[in-house]
Amino acid sequence: MPSARTRSRIWVRMSARPIDEPHRVSSPLELLFDLTFVVAVAAITDQLAHGVADGHGLSRLMPFLQVFFAIWWAWMNFTWFASSYDTDDVAYRLLTMVQMAGVLVLAAGVPAAFDHSDYRAVTLGYFIMRIALVVQWLRAGAEDRASRRTALRYAAGITAVQVGWVLRLFFGDASSVRLPLFVCLDALELLVPPWAERARSTNWHPHHIAERYGLFVIILLGESVLAVARGVEGALRETAISGSFVTIALSGLALLFALWWIYFLAPAGEGLRDRRDRSYLWGYGHYAIFASLAALGAGLEVAVEQTGHEIEPSSRAICYAVAIPVVVFLALLRLVQAPLAPQGAINPGAVVGGVAAVALLPLAAPAIGSATVVAAIAVVCVLLVTVTIAAGRGRPEA
C-alpha cells in the first residue's frame, strides 16, 4: 500500500505500480468495495433459491447468469485496474465510492429483473460502475504517458459497449433478440481487455490478483453459509428439528469447507507471475467458478428448507440444485488451474472421479432421500481433499 503520507494527499499522480512490489496485499478500500458486492450476490442467490423452491429453477437460471455476469465483470475490471493503478488518493477513493453506489443500484433492480425481465435498474447500476471506471482509465491515460494508449483504448472500448447495453433496453419486449444481444455484448466486453492491452500490458501484480480472487471466493462461500442459515430459519418455522434437517445442515457446512480447501490447495500467485500470458483463461474462467458457488448457496438453502415442509420440486431436482454447482466448480477449477500449474495440486483423475460421483448421486435421491445424497456429495469432496493432500506429501510445493 502507499505510505501514510501518500494516502493523506488529495491528488497523487497516477502511474503504473511495480509488478514485483513486495508485500502487496488488498487495501482497506478494496475490502470495503467487496462488501457492496455481498448485497448484490445475496439478492440474486435469494431469487434463485425462491425459483428452485417453486419449481421454476430453470426459468430463473438465465436471469441469474446475466445479472451475475454484470456483478462479476464490474468487480473483476475494478480489481485488475486497482492492481495496476491504485493511488488511494481522494479522487481515486471518491470514484471507487461511485462504483460502490452502482453496485447497490444494481442490487435494488434484481427482483424486477427476475420477476418481470425488467433490467432497467440493473443496467443503470452497471452503467454507473462502468462509467466511473472509464473516468479512472481517462485519468490514467492523462497522467501515465507510457501507458496512455492502453488506458485510452480501455476507456473507448468500455464506453462503446455501455452504449450497447443502454440500447438493449429498447428491446425489452422482444424476447427473441434479448438473449442474442446479451451474448453479443458479453463477447464484446470480454474482447476489450485483450484489444486494449495489445498496445501495452498493464502492470497488474500477480500475488495481489490471486489474493483478490481468493477473497471473492470467500465472500461467495460466506453467501452460501448465509443461504443455509436462511434455509434453517425457514425449516424451523415449519417443524421441529429432525434427523434429515441436522444431516443436510451439517453436510452443507462440511461441503462448503471442503470446497474452500480445494480452491486454496493450489495458490495461483506463483503461476500468474511465471505465466502472465495465460492470465486471461484463468481470470475469465472464474466467472463459472464464482457463479457455481453462488448457485450452490441457493441449492443448499432449498435442500435445508425442504426438511421442514413440502415444496414443489422433487428430491432429485433439489439434489441436482446442489450437485450441478459442485460439478461445475470442480471441473472448471481444474481447467483454469492447468495453464498456470501443469502438474496442478489436484489430480485430474481424482477430479474426474469426483465429478462423476457427484453427478450420479442425485439419481438415488428417491430411494435414499435428499439428506443422504447431500451428505454423500460432501463426503466425495472431503475425500478429494484427503486424496490430494496424501498424494502431495513429500513434494516441496505441498
mmCIF file of C-alpha atoms in Angstrom:
data_model
loop_
_atom_site.group_PDB
_atom_site.id
_atom_site.type_symbol
_atom_site.label_atom_id
_atom_site.label_comp_id
_atom_site.label_asym_id
_atom_site.label_seq_id
_atom_site.Cartn_x
_atom_site.Cartn_y
_atom_site.Cartn_z
ATOM 1 C CA MET A 1 0.000 0.000 0.000
ATOM 2 C CA PRO A 2 1.086 3.617 -0.424
ATOM 3 C CA SER A 3 2.675 5.227 2.601
ATOM 4 C CA ALA A 4 0.590 7.027 5.207
ATOM 5 C CA ARG A 5 1.915 10.342 3.873
ATOM 6 C CA THR A 6 0.761 9.492 0.342
ATOM 7 C CA ARG A 7 -2.658 8.317 1.465
ATOM 8 C CA SER A 8 -3.351 11.650 3.148
ATOM 9 C CA ARG A 9 -2.821 13.624 -0.085
ATOM 10 C CA ILE A 10 -5.704 14.891 -2.178
ATOM 11 C CA TRP A 11 -4.105 14.048 -5.513
ATOM 12 C CA VAL A 12 -1.290 11.630 -6.375
ATOM 13 C CA ARG A 13 -0.066 11.392 -9.943
ATOM 14 C CA MET A 14 -1.331 8.088 -11.317
ATOM 15 C CA SER A 15 1.394 5.795 -12.596
ATOM 16 C CA ALA A 16 1.776 2.045 -13.020
ATOM 17 C CA ARG A 17 2.761 0.256 -9.831
ATOM 18 C CA PRO A 18 5.652 -2.260 -9.971
ATOM 19 C CA ILE A 19 4.663 -5.819 -10.822
ATOM 20 C CA ASP A 20 7.168 -7.138 -8.272
ATOM 21 C CA GLU A 21 6.180 -4.789 -5.448
ATOM 22 C CA PRO A 22 6.877 -6.651 -2.177
ATOM 23 C CA HIS A 23 4.162 -7.329 0.403
ATOM 24 C CA ARG A 24 1.385 -6.207 -1.960
ATOM 25 C CA VAL A 25 -1.972 -7.001 -0.352
ATOM 26 C CA SER A 26 -5.570 -5.854 -0.687
ATOM 27 C CA SER A 27 -6.162 -2.341 0.569
ATOM 28 C CA PRO A 28 -8.879 -1.417 3.103
ATOM 29 C CA LEU A 29 -10.695 0.376 0.261
ATOM 30 C CA GLU A 30 -10.759 -2.801 -1.831
ATOM 31 C CA LEU A 31 -12.156 -4.753 1.115
ATOM 32 C CA LEU A 32 -14.881 -2.139 1.613
ATOM 33 C CA PHE A 33 -15.600 -2.253 -2.122
ATOM 34 C CA ASP A 34 -16.098 -6.020 -1.893
ATOM 35 C CA LEU A 35 -18.698 -5.628 0.854
ATOM 36 C CA THR A 36 -21.103 -3.865 -1.510
ATOM 37 C CA PHE A 37 -20.969 -6.898 -3.786
ATOM 38 C CA VAL A 38 -22.152 -9.026 -0.865
ATOM 39 C CA VAL A 39 -25.508 -7.256 -1.167
ATOM 40 C CA ALA A 40 -25.792 -7.891 -4.908
ATOM 41 C CA VAL A 41 -24.783 -11.550 -4.698
ATOM 42 C CA ALA A 42 -27.189 -12.136 -1.790
ATOM 43 C CA ALA A 43 -30.018 -10.657 -3.872
ATOM 44 C CA ILE A 44 -29.531 -12.954 -6.865
ATOM 45 C CA THR A 45 -28.898 -16.021 -4.680
ATOM 46 C CA ASP A 46 -32.152 -15.402 -2.849
ATOM 47 C CA GLN A 47 -34.049 -15.036 -6.121
ATOM 48 C CA LEU A 48 -32.589 -18.257 -7.494
ATOM 49 C CA ALA A 49 -33.436 -20.119 -4.281
ATOM 50 C CA HIS A 50 -37.063 -18.978 -4.481
ATOM 51 C CA GLY A 51 -37.191 -20.147 -8.085
ATOM 52 C CA VAL A 52 -35.824 -23.593 -7.226
ATOM 53 C CA ALA A 53 -38.246 -23.942 -4.278
ATOM 54 C CA ASP A 54 -41.207 -23.027 -6.507
ATOM 55 C CA GLY A 55 -40.177 -25.494 -9.206
ATOM 56 C CA HIS A 56 -39.034 -22.754 -11.615
ATOM 57 C CA GLY A 57 -35.285 -23.083 -11.177
ATOM 58 C CA LEU A 58 -34.538 -23.406 -14.885
ATOM 59 C CA SER A 59 -36.510 -20.279 -15.788
ATOM 60 C CA ARG A 60 -34.580 -18.344 -13.137
ATOM 61 C CA LEU A 61 -31.221 -19.626 -14.297
ATOM 62 C CA MET A 62 -30.829 -17.257 -17.254
ATOM 63 C CA PRO A 63 -31.566 -14.067 -15.251
ATOM 64 C CA PHE A 64 -29.183 -15.370 -12.601
ATOM 65 C CA LEU A 65 -26.362 -15.845 -15.114
ATOM 66 C CA GLN A 66 -26.990 -12.492 -16.779
ATOM 67 C CA VAL A 67 -27.054 -10.432 -13.588
ATOM 68 C CA PHE A 68 -24.135 -12.367 -12.136
ATOM 69 C CA PHE A 69 -22.102 -11.535 -15.249
ATOM 70 C CA ALA A 70 -22.659 -7.829 -14.571
ATOM 71 C CA ILE A 71 -21.615 -8.264 -10.943
ATOM 72 C CA TRP A 72 -18.556 -10.366 -11.763
ATOM 73 C CA TRP A 73 -17.353 -8.287 -14.706
ATOM 74 C CA ALA A 74 -17.624 -4.967 -12.874
ATOM 75 C CA TRP A 75 -15.816 -6.410 -9.851
ATOM 76 C CA MET A 76 -13.118 -8.005 -11.980
ATOM 77 C CA ASN A 77 -12.405 -4.887 -14.051
ATOM 78 C CA PHE A 78 -12.010 -2.751 -10.946
ATOM 79 C CA THR A 79 -9.761 -5.393 -9.363
ATOM 80 C CA TRP A 80 -7.325 -5.549 -12.289
ATOM 81 C CA PHE A 81 -7.314 -1.764 -12.677
ATOM 82 C CA ALA A 82 -6.584 -1.299 -8.975
ATOM 83 C CA SER A 83 -3.779 -3.821 -9.175
ATOM 84 C CA SER A 84 -2.057 -1.540 -11.689
ATOM 85 C CA TYR A 85 -3.094 1.989 -10.698
ATOM 86 C CA ASP A 86 -4.221 2.127 -7.077
ATOM 87 C CA THR A 87 -3.132 5.601 -5.922
ATOM 88 C CA ASP A 88 -5.533 5.609 -2.953
ATOM 89 C CA ASP A 89 -5.810 9.400 -3.047
ATOM 90 C CA VAL A 90 -9.017 11.357 -2.565
ATOM 91 C CA ALA A 91 -10.015 11.345 -6.237
ATOM 92 C CA TYR A 92 -9.444 7.598 -6.509
ATOM 93 C CA ARG A 93 -11.463 6.922 -3.373
ATOM 94 C CA LEU A 94 -14.402 9.049 -4.492
ATOM 95 C CA LEU A 95 -14.592 7.353 -7.892
ATOM 96 C CA THR A 96 -14.487 3.996 -6.136
ATOM 97 C CA MET A 97 -17.396 5.135 -3.974
ATOM 98 C CA VAL A 98 -19.355 5.926 -7.150
ATOM 99 C CA GLN A 99 -18.783 2.353 -8.324
ATOM 100 C CA MET A 100 -19.978 1.088 -4.940
ATOM 101 C CA ALA A 101 -23.165 3.125 -5.378
ATOM 102 C CA GLY A 102 -23.655 1.478 -8.754
ATOM 103 C CA VAL A 103 -23.474 -1.966 -7.143
ATOM 104 C CA LEU A 104 -26.258 -1.026 -4.734
ATOM 105 C CA VAL A 105 -28.430 0.308 -7.555
ATOM 106 C CA LEU A 106 -27.881 -2.957 -9.435
ATOM 107 C CA ALA A 107 -28.829 -4.978 -6.336
ATOM 108 C CA ALA A 108 -32.039 -2.973 -5.956
ATOM 109 C CA GLY A 109 -33.023 -3.933 -9.507
ATOM 110 C CA VAL A 110 -32.544 -7.689 -9.069
ATOM 111 C CA PRO A 111 -36.183 -8.552 -8.126
ATOM 112 C CA ALA A 112 -37.548 -6.730 -11.185
ATOM 113 C CA ALA A 113 -35.030 -8.487 -13.448
ATOM 114 C CA PHE A 114 -36.006 -11.935 -12.143
ATOM 115 C CA ASP A 115 -39.762 -11.413 -11.835
ATOM 116 C CA HIS A 116 -40.546 -9.205 -14.832
ATOM 117 C CA SER A 117 -37.436 -9.331 -17.070
ATOM 118 C CA ASP A 118 -37.068 -5.626 -16.319
ATOM 119 C CA TYR A 119 -33.337 -4.874 -16.479
ATOM 120 C CA ARG A 120 -33.533 -1.086 -16.311
ATOM 121 C CA ALA A 121 -32.271 -0.728 -12.743
ATOM 122 C CA VAL A 122 -29.662 -3.451 -13.229
ATOM 123 C CA THR A 123 -28.428 -1.724 -16.381
ATOM 124 C CA LEU A 124 -28.363 1.657 -14.638
ATOM 125 C CA GLY A 125 -26.296 0.275 -11.756
ATOM 126 C CA TYR A 126 -23.930 -1.447 -14.165
ATOM 127 C CA PHE A 127 -23.665 1.749 -16.239
ATOM 128 C CA ILE A 128 -22.725 3.786 -13.150
ATOM 129 C CA MET A 129 -19.982 1.324 -12.229
ATOM 130 C CA ARG A 130 -18.551 1.149 -15.703
ATOM 131 C CA ILE A 131 -18.579 4.878 -16.441
ATOM 132 C CA ALA A 132 -16.806 5.563 -13.140
ATOM 133 C CA LEU A 133 -14.132 3.117 -14.263
ATOM 134 C CA VAL A 134 -13.914 4.924 -17.619
ATOM 135 C CA VAL A 135 -13.078 8.111 -15.723
ATOM 136 C CA GLN A 136 -10.341 6.197 -13.878
ATOM 137 C CA TRP A 137 -8.890 4.992 -17.178
ATOM 138 C CA LEU A 138 -9.011 8.517 -18.628
ATOM 139 C CA ARG A 139 -7.134 9.754 -15.612
ATOM 140 C CA ALA A 140 -4.536 7.000 -16.045
ATOM 141 C CA GLY A 141 -4.192 7.931 -19.710
ATOM 142 C CA ALA A 142 -3.663 11.593 -18.861
ATOM 143 C CA GLU A 143 -1.106 11.015 -16.106
ATOM 144 C CA ASP A 144 0.779 7.872 -17.179
ATOM 145 C CA ARG A 145 2.246 8.720 -20.575
ATOM 146 C CA ALA A 146 3.902 5.321 -21.045
ATOM 147 C CA SER A 147 0.545 3.509 -20.889
ATOM 148 C CA ARG A 148 -1.619 6.242 -22.372
ATOM 149 C CA ARG A 149 -2.621 4.296 -25.466
ATOM 150 C CA THR A 150 -3.688 1.277 -23.418
ATOM 151 C CA ALA A 151 -5.687 3.407 -20.988
ATOM 152 C CA LEU A 152 -7.483 5.279 -23.766
ATOM 153 C CA ARG A 153 -8.298 2.004 -25.511
ATOM 154 C CA TYR A 154 -9.881 0.738 -22.300
ATOM 155 C CA ALA A 155 -11.892 3.938 -21.902
ATOM 156 C CA ALA A 156 -13.105 3.867 -25.515
ATOM 157 C CA GLY A 157 -13.937 0.152 -25.502
ATOM 158 C CA ILE A 158 -15.861 0.250 -22.231
ATOM 159 C CA THR A 159 -17.810 3.338 -23.304
ATOM 160 C CA ALA A 160 -18.786 1.812 -26.657
ATOM 161 C CA VAL A 161 -20.104 -1.356 -25.022
ATOM 162 C CA GLN A 162 -22.080 0.669 -22.468
ATOM 163 C CA VAL A 163 -23.905 2.327 -25.342
ATOM 164 C CA GLY A 164 -24.858 -1.155 -26.486
ATOM 165 C CA TRP A 165 -26.198 -2.101 -23.038
ATOM 166 C CA VAL A 166 -28.358 1.026 -22.941
ATOM 167 C CA LEU A 167 -29.704 0.389 -26.449
ATOM 168 C CA ARG A 168 -30.558 -3.175 -25.410
ATOM 169 C CA LEU A 169 -33.212 -1.775 -23.067
ATOM 170 C CA PHE A 170 -35.245 -0.693 -26.079
ATOM 171 C CA PHE A 171 -35.657 -4.363 -26.996
ATOM 172 C CA GLY A 172 -37.249 -5.198 -23.633
ATOM 173 C CA ASP A 173 -40.400 -6.652 -25.204
ATOM 174 C CA ALA A 174 -38.569 -8.556 -27.936
ATOM 175 C CA SER A 175 -37.622 -11.733 -26.087
ATOM 176 C CA SER A 176 -36.343 -13.343 -29.276
ATOM 177 C CA VAL A 177 -33.450 -10.880 -29.568
ATOM 178 C CA ARG A 178 -32.789 -10.175 -25.886
ATOM 179 C CA LEU A 179 -30.597 -13.222 -25.292
ATOM 180 C CA PRO A 180 -28.584 -12.925 -28.558
ATOM 181 C CA LEU A 181 -27.905 -9.267 -27.720
ATOM 182 C CA PHE A 182 -26.775 -10.247 -24.240
ATOM 183 C CA VAL A 183 -24.368 -12.851 -25.615
ATOM 184 C CA CYS A 184 -23.024 -10.416 -28.223
ATOM 185 C CA LEU A 185 -22.448 -7.640 -25.687
ATOM 186 C CA ASP A 186 -20.822 -10.082 -23.274
ATOM 187 C CA ALA A 187 -18.430 -11.145 -26.011
ATOM 188 C CA LEU A 188 -17.562 -7.516 -26.724
ATOM 189 C CA GLU A 189 -16.939 -6.888 -23.015
ATOM 190 C CA LEU A 190 -14.551 -9.846 -22.914
ATOM 191 C CA LEU A 191 -12.701 -8.613 -26.003
ATOM 192 C CA VAL A 192 -11.963 -5.126 -24.644
ATOM 193 C CA PRO A 193 -9.039 -6.112 -22.328
ATOM 194 C CA PRO A 194 -7.124 -8.191 -24.940
ATOM 195 C CA TRP A 195 -7.614 -5.429 -27.510
ATOM 196 C CA ALA A 196 -6.591 -2.649 -25.124
ATOM 197 C CA GLU A 197 -3.515 -4.468 -23.854
ATOM 198 C CA ARG A 198 -2.164 -5.128 -27.339
ATOM 199 C CA ALA A 199 -0.780 -1.589 -27.122
ATOM 200 C CA ARG A 200 0.979 -2.227 -23.799
ATOM 201 C CA SER A 201 0.281 -4.623 -20.937
ATOM 202 C CA THR A 202 -0.830 -3.154 -17.642
ATOM 203 C CA ASN A 203 1.276 -3.700 -14.523
ATOM 204 C CA TRP A 204 -1.066 -5.943 -12.554
ATOM 205 C CA HIS A 205 0.517 -7.660 -9.579
ATOM 206 C CA PRO A 206 0.203 -11.488 -9.723
ATOM 207 C CA HIS A 207 0.053 -12.145 -5.980
ATOM 208 C CA HIS A 208 -2.327 -9.244 -5.446
ATOM 209 C CA ILE A 209 -4.671 -10.562 -8.154
ATOM 210 C CA ALA A 210 -4.558 -14.094 -6.731
ATOM 211 C CA GLU A 211 -5.402 -12.749 -3.273
ATOM 212 C CA ARG A 212 -8.292 -10.645 -4.608
ATOM 213 C CA TYR A 213 -9.830 -13.632 -6.371
ATOM 214 C CA GLY A 214 -9.395 -15.740 -3.255
ATOM 215 C CA LEU A 215 -11.168 -13.106 -1.185
ATOM 216 C CA PHE A 216 -14.105 -13.117 -3.587
ATOM 217 C CA VAL A 217 -14.299 -16.907 -3.271
ATOM 218 C CA ILE A 218 -14.540 -16.461 0.495
ATOM 219 C CA ILE A 219 -17.306 -13.876 0.017
ATOM 220 C CA LEU A 220 -19.274 -16.326 -2.124
ATOM 221 C CA LEU A 221 -18.776 -19.138 0.366
ATOM 222 C CA GLY A 222 -19.986 -16.760 3.053
ATOM 223 C CA GLU A 223 -23.083 -16.071 0.962
ATOM 224 C CA SER A 224 -23.689 -19.827 0.820
ATOM 225 C CA VAL A 225 -23.408 -20.039 4.604
ATOM 226 C CA LEU A 226 -25.970 -17.224 4.811
ATOM 227 C CA ALA A 227 -28.231 -19.081 2.377
ATOM 228 C CA VAL A 228 -28.025 -22.227 4.503
ATOM 229 C CA ALA A 229 -28.900 -20.123 7.552
ATOM 230 C CA ARG A 230 -31.980 -18.804 5.718
ATOM 231 C CA GLY A 231 -32.973 -22.375 4.922
ATOM 232 C CA VAL A 232 -32.531 -23.381 8.551
ATOM 233 C CA GLU A 233 -34.708 -20.478 9.631
ATOM 234 C CA GLY A 234 -37.414 -21.436 7.148
ATOM 235 C CA ALA A 235 -37.368 -25.089 8.159
ATOM 236 C CA LEU A 236 -37.533 -24.328 11.887
ATOM 237 C CA ARG A 237 -40.574 -22.118 11.358
ATOM 238 C CA GLU A 238 -42.473 -25.112 9.988
ATOM 239 C CA THR A 239 -41.370 -28.043 12.125
ATOM 240 C CA ALA A 240 -39.107 -29.280 14.878
ATOM 241 C CA ILE A 241 -35.520 -30.378 14.342
ATOM 242 C CA SER A 242 -35.305 -33.719 12.531
ATOM 243 C CA GLY A 243 -32.532 -36.117 11.574
ATOM 244 C CA SER A 244 -32.631 -35.083 7.908
ATOM 245 C CA PHE A 245 -32.524 -31.413 8.927
ATOM 246 C CA VAL A 246 -29.372 -31.917 11.001
ATOM 247 C CA THR A 247 -27.787 -34.084 8.292
ATOM 248 C CA ILE A 248 -28.267 -31.548 5.499
ATOM 249 C CA ALA A 249 -27.252 -28.562 7.631
ATOM 250 C CA LEU A 250 -24.022 -30.196 8.830
ATOM 251 C CA SER A 251 -23.278 -31.705 5.422
ATOM 252 C CA GLY A 252 -23.743 -28.315 3.775
ATOM 253 C CA LEU A 253 -21.220 -26.766 6.119
ATOM 254 C CA ALA A 254 -18.747 -29.613 5.531
ATOM 255 C CA LEU A 255 -19.252 -29.281 1.766
ATOM 256 C CA LEU A 256 -18.533 -25.549 1.772
ATOM 257 C CA PHE A 257 -15.455 -26.084 3.932
ATOM 258 C CA ALA A 258 -14.177 -28.786 1.567
ATOM 259 C CA LEU A 259 -14.671 -26.552 -1.493
ATOM 260 C CA TRP A 260 -12.790 -23.746 0.271
ATOM 261 C CA TRP A 261 -9.965 -26.177 0.990
ATOM 262 C CA ILE A 262 -9.908 -27.438 -2.605
ATOM 263 C CA TYR A 263 -9.756 -23.920 -4.053
ATOM 264 C CA PHE A 264 -6.779 -22.903 -1.933
ATOM 265 C CA LEU A 265 -4.834 -26.139 -2.440
ATOM 266 C CA ALA A 266 -3.074 -24.506 -5.398
ATOM 267 C CA PRO A 267 -2.336 -20.804 -4.784
ATOM 268 C CA ALA A 268 -2.263 -19.007 -8.128
ATOM 269 C CA GLY A 269 0.201 -16.217 -7.358
ATOM 270 C CA GLU A 270 3.322 -18.054 -8.485
ATOM 271 C CA GLY A 271 1.665 -19.339 -11.642
ATOM 272 C CA LEU A 272 0.421 -15.877 -12.610
ATOM 273 C CA ARG A 273 3.898 -14.470 -12.008
ATOM 274 C CA ASP A 274 5.597 -17.044 -14.250
ATOM 275 C CA ARG A 275 2.881 -17.276 -16.943
ATOM 276 C CA ARG A 276 1.365 -13.818 -17.290
ATOM 277 C CA ASP A 277 0.342 -14.610 -20.875
ATOM 278 C CA ARG A 278 -2.103 -17.245 -19.580
ATOM 279 C CA SER A 279 -3.921 -14.931 -17.232
ATOM 280 C CA TYR A 280 -6.977 -14.455 -19.477
ATOM 281 C CA LEU A 281 -8.106 -18.080 -19.273
ATOM 282 C CA TRP A 282 -7.536 -18.063 -15.532
ATOM 283 C CA GLY A 283 -9.305 -14.752 -14.963
ATOM 284 C CA TYR A 284 -12.234 -15.325 -17.326
ATOM 285 C CA GLY A 285 -12.683 -18.944 -16.235
ATOM 286 C CA HIS A 286 -13.532 -17.734 -12.751
ATOM 287 C CA TYR A 287 -16.903 -16.495 -13.991
ATOM 288 C CA ALA A 288 -18.254 -20.054 -13.931
ATOM 289 C CA ILE A 289 -16.392 -20.865 -10.706
ATOM 290 C CA PHE A 290 -17.835 -17.838 -8.926
ATOM 291 C CA ALA A 291 -21.320 -18.378 -10.369
ATOM 292 C CA SER A 292 -21.319 -22.030 -9.288
ATOM 293 C CA LEU A 293 -20.516 -21.055 -5.698
ATOM 294 C CA ALA A 294 -23.345 -18.514 -5.684
ATOM 295 C CA ALA A 295 -25.766 -21.069 -7.164
ATOM 296 C CA LEU A 296 -24.664 -23.676 -4.625
ATOM 297 C CA GLY A 297 -25.894 -21.413 -1.844
ATOM 298 C CA ALA A 298 -29.362 -21.356 -3.416
ATOM 299 C CA GLY A 299 -29.392 -25.151 -3.758
ATOM 300 C CA LEU A 300 -28.337 -25.704 -0.163
ATOM 301 C CA GLU A 301 -30.932 -23.234 1.085
ATOM 302 C CA VAL A 302 -33.726 -25.148 -0.633
ATOM 303 C CA ALA A 303 -32.316 -28.516 0.478
ATOM 304 C CA VAL A 304 -32.407 -27.434 4.115
ATOM 305 C CA GLU A 305 -35.787 -25.733 3.834
ATOM 306 C CA GLN A 306 -37.498 -28.784 2.324
ATOM 307 C CA THR A 307 -36.853 -30.761 5.515
ATOM 308 C CA GLY A 308 -39.451 -28.564 7.238
ATOM 309 C CA HIS A 309 -42.289 -28.662 4.704
ATOM 310 C CA GLU A 310 -43.265 -29.965 1.296
ATOM 311 C CA ILE A 311 -42.120 -27.933 -1.693
ATOM 312 C CA GLU A 312 -42.794 -28.184 -5.411
ATOM 313 C CA PRO A 313 -39.635 -29.806 -6.873
ATOM 314 C CA SER A 314 -38.784 -33.471 -6.397
ATOM 315 C CA SER A 315 -35.975 -34.662 -4.146
ATOM 316 C CA ARG A 316 -33.944 -35.464 -7.261
ATOM 317 C CA ALA A 317 -34.332 -31.905 -8.587
ATOM 318 C CA ILE A 318 -33.324 -30.459 -5.211
ATOM 319 C CA CYS A 319 -30.231 -32.661 -5.092
ATOM 320 C CA TYR A 320 -29.241 -31.607 -8.603
ATOM 321 C CA ALA A 321 -29.528 -27.969 -7.484
ATOM 322 C CA VAL A 322 -26.680 -28.850 -5.114
ATOM 323 C CA ALA A 323 -24.771 -31.298 -7.317
ATOM 324 C CA ILE A 324 -24.582 -29.302 -10.558
ATOM 325 C CA PRO A 325 -22.827 -26.266 -8.982
ATOM 326 C CA VAL A 326 -20.349 -28.625 -7.277
ATOM 327 C CA VAL A 327 -19.652 -30.383 -10.597
ATOM 328 C CA VAL A 328 -19.080 -27.064 -12.383
ATOM 329 C CA PHE A 329 -16.831 -25.812 -9.588
ATOM 330 C CA LEU A 330 -14.626 -28.931 -9.520
ATOM 331 C CA ALA A 331 -14.339 -29.266 -13.298
ATOM 332 C CA LEU A 332 -13.710 -25.581 -14.038
ATOM 333 C CA LEU A 333 -11.279 -25.137 -11.166
ATOM 334 C CA ARG A 334 -9.050 -27.848 -12.605
ATOM 335 C CA LEU A 335 -9.286 -26.350 -16.108
ATOM 336 C CA VAL A 336 -8.325 -22.820 -15.049
ATOM 337 C CA GLN A 337 -5.503 -24.087 -12.843
ATOM 338 C CA ALA A 338 -3.946 -26.242 -15.548
ATOM 339 C CA PRO A 339 -2.430 -23.396 -17.662
ATOM 340 C CA LEU A 340 -0.725 -21.928 -14.596
ATOM 341 C CA ALA A 341 0.396 -25.154 -12.928
ATOM 342 C CA PRO A 342 0.569 -28.045 -15.432
ATOM 343 C CA GLN A 343 1.152 -30.561 -12.641
ATOM 344 C CA GLY A 344 -1.604 -28.991 -10.582
ATOM 345 C CA ALA A 345 -2.428 -29.532 -6.947
ATOM 346 C CA ILE A 346 -5.494 -31.647 -7.725
ATOM 347 C CA ASN A 347 -5.006 -34.899 -9.606
ATOM 348 C CA PRO A 348 -7.113 -34.816 -12.797
ATOM 349 C CA GLY A 349 -8.109 -38.447 -12.358
ATOM 350 C CA ALA A 350 -9.397 -37.704 -8.878
ATOM 351 C CA VAL A 351 -11.335 -34.711 -10.227
ATOM 352 C CA VAL A 352 -12.948 -36.813 -12.974
ATOM 353 C CA GLY A 353 -13.923 -39.471 -10.459
ATOM 354 C CA GLY A 354 -15.287 -36.905 -8.034
ATOM 355 C CA VAL A 355 -17.265 -35.096 -10.737
ATOM 356 C CA ALA A 356 -18.780 -38.364 -11.975
ATOM 357 C CA ALA A 357 -19.762 -39.427 -8.468
ATOM 358 C CA VAL A 358 -21.364 -36.083 -7.626
ATOM 359 C CA ALA A 359 -23.249 -36.017 -10.936
ATOM 360 C CA LEU A 360 -24.686 -39.519 -10.404
ATOM 361 C CA LEU A 361 -25.603 -39.293 -6.734
ATOM 362 C CA PRO A 362 -28.880 -37.316 -7.191
ATOM 363 C CA LEU A 363 -30.295 -40.219 -9.226
ATOM 364 C CA ALA A 364 -30.507 -42.153 -5.965
ATOM 365 C CA ALA A 365 -32.445 -39.408 -4.168
ATOM 366 C CA PRO A 366 -35.905 -41.036 -4.482
ATOM 367 C CA ALA A 367 -34.564 -44.192 -2.838
ATOM 368 C CA ILE A 368 -32.230 -42.853 -0.136
ATOM 369 C CA GLY A 369 -33.502 -39.312 0.414
ATOM 370 C CA SER A 370 -32.065 -35.892 -0.301
ATOM 371 C CA ALA A 371 -30.316 -35.644 3.080
ATOM 372 C CA THR A 372 -28.256 -38.749 2.363
ATOM 373 C CA VAL A 373 -27.383 -37.511 -1.134
ATOM 374 C CA VAL A 374 -26.197 -34.116 0.124
ATOM 375 C CA ALA A 375 -24.137 -35.883 2.801
ATOM 376 C CA ALA A 376 -22.622 -38.167 0.139
ATOM 377 C CA ILE A 377 -21.703 -35.168 -2.048
ATOM 378 C CA ALA A 378 -19.945 -33.625 0.936
ATOM 379 C CA VAL A 379 -18.101 -36.909 1.578
ATOM 380 C CA VAL A 380 -16.894 -37.003 -2.053
ATOM 381 C CA CYS A 381 -15.428 -33.504 -1.743
ATOM 382 C CA VAL A 382 -13.819 -34.321 1.601
ATOM 383 C CA LEU A 383 -12.266 -37.438 0.056
ATOM 384 C CA LEU A 384 -10.967 -35.339 -2.832
ATOM 385 C CA VAL A 385 -9.202 -33.061 -0.344
ATOM 386 C CA THR A 386 -7.831 -36.064 1.555
ATOM 387 C CA VAL A 387 -6.539 -37.822 -1.559
ATOM 388 C CA THR A 388 -4.887 -34.625 -2.822
ATOM 389 C CA ILE A 389 -3.136 -33.973 0.468
ATOM 390 C CA ALA A 390 -1.980 -37.587 0.734
ATOM 391 C CA ALA A 391 -0.672 -37.586 -2.856
ATOM 392 C CA GLY A 392 1.203 -34.315 -2.292
ATOM 393 C CA ARG A 393 3.117 -35.413 0.766
ATOM 394 C CA GLY A 394 6.849 -35.105 0.205
ATOM 395 C CA ARG A 395 6.574 -32.613 -2.677
ATOM 396 C CA PRO A 396 8.218 -29.243 -1.934
ATOM 397 C CA GLU A 397 5.202 -27.292 -3.203
ATOM 398 C CA ALA A 398 2.866 -29.275 -0.927
#
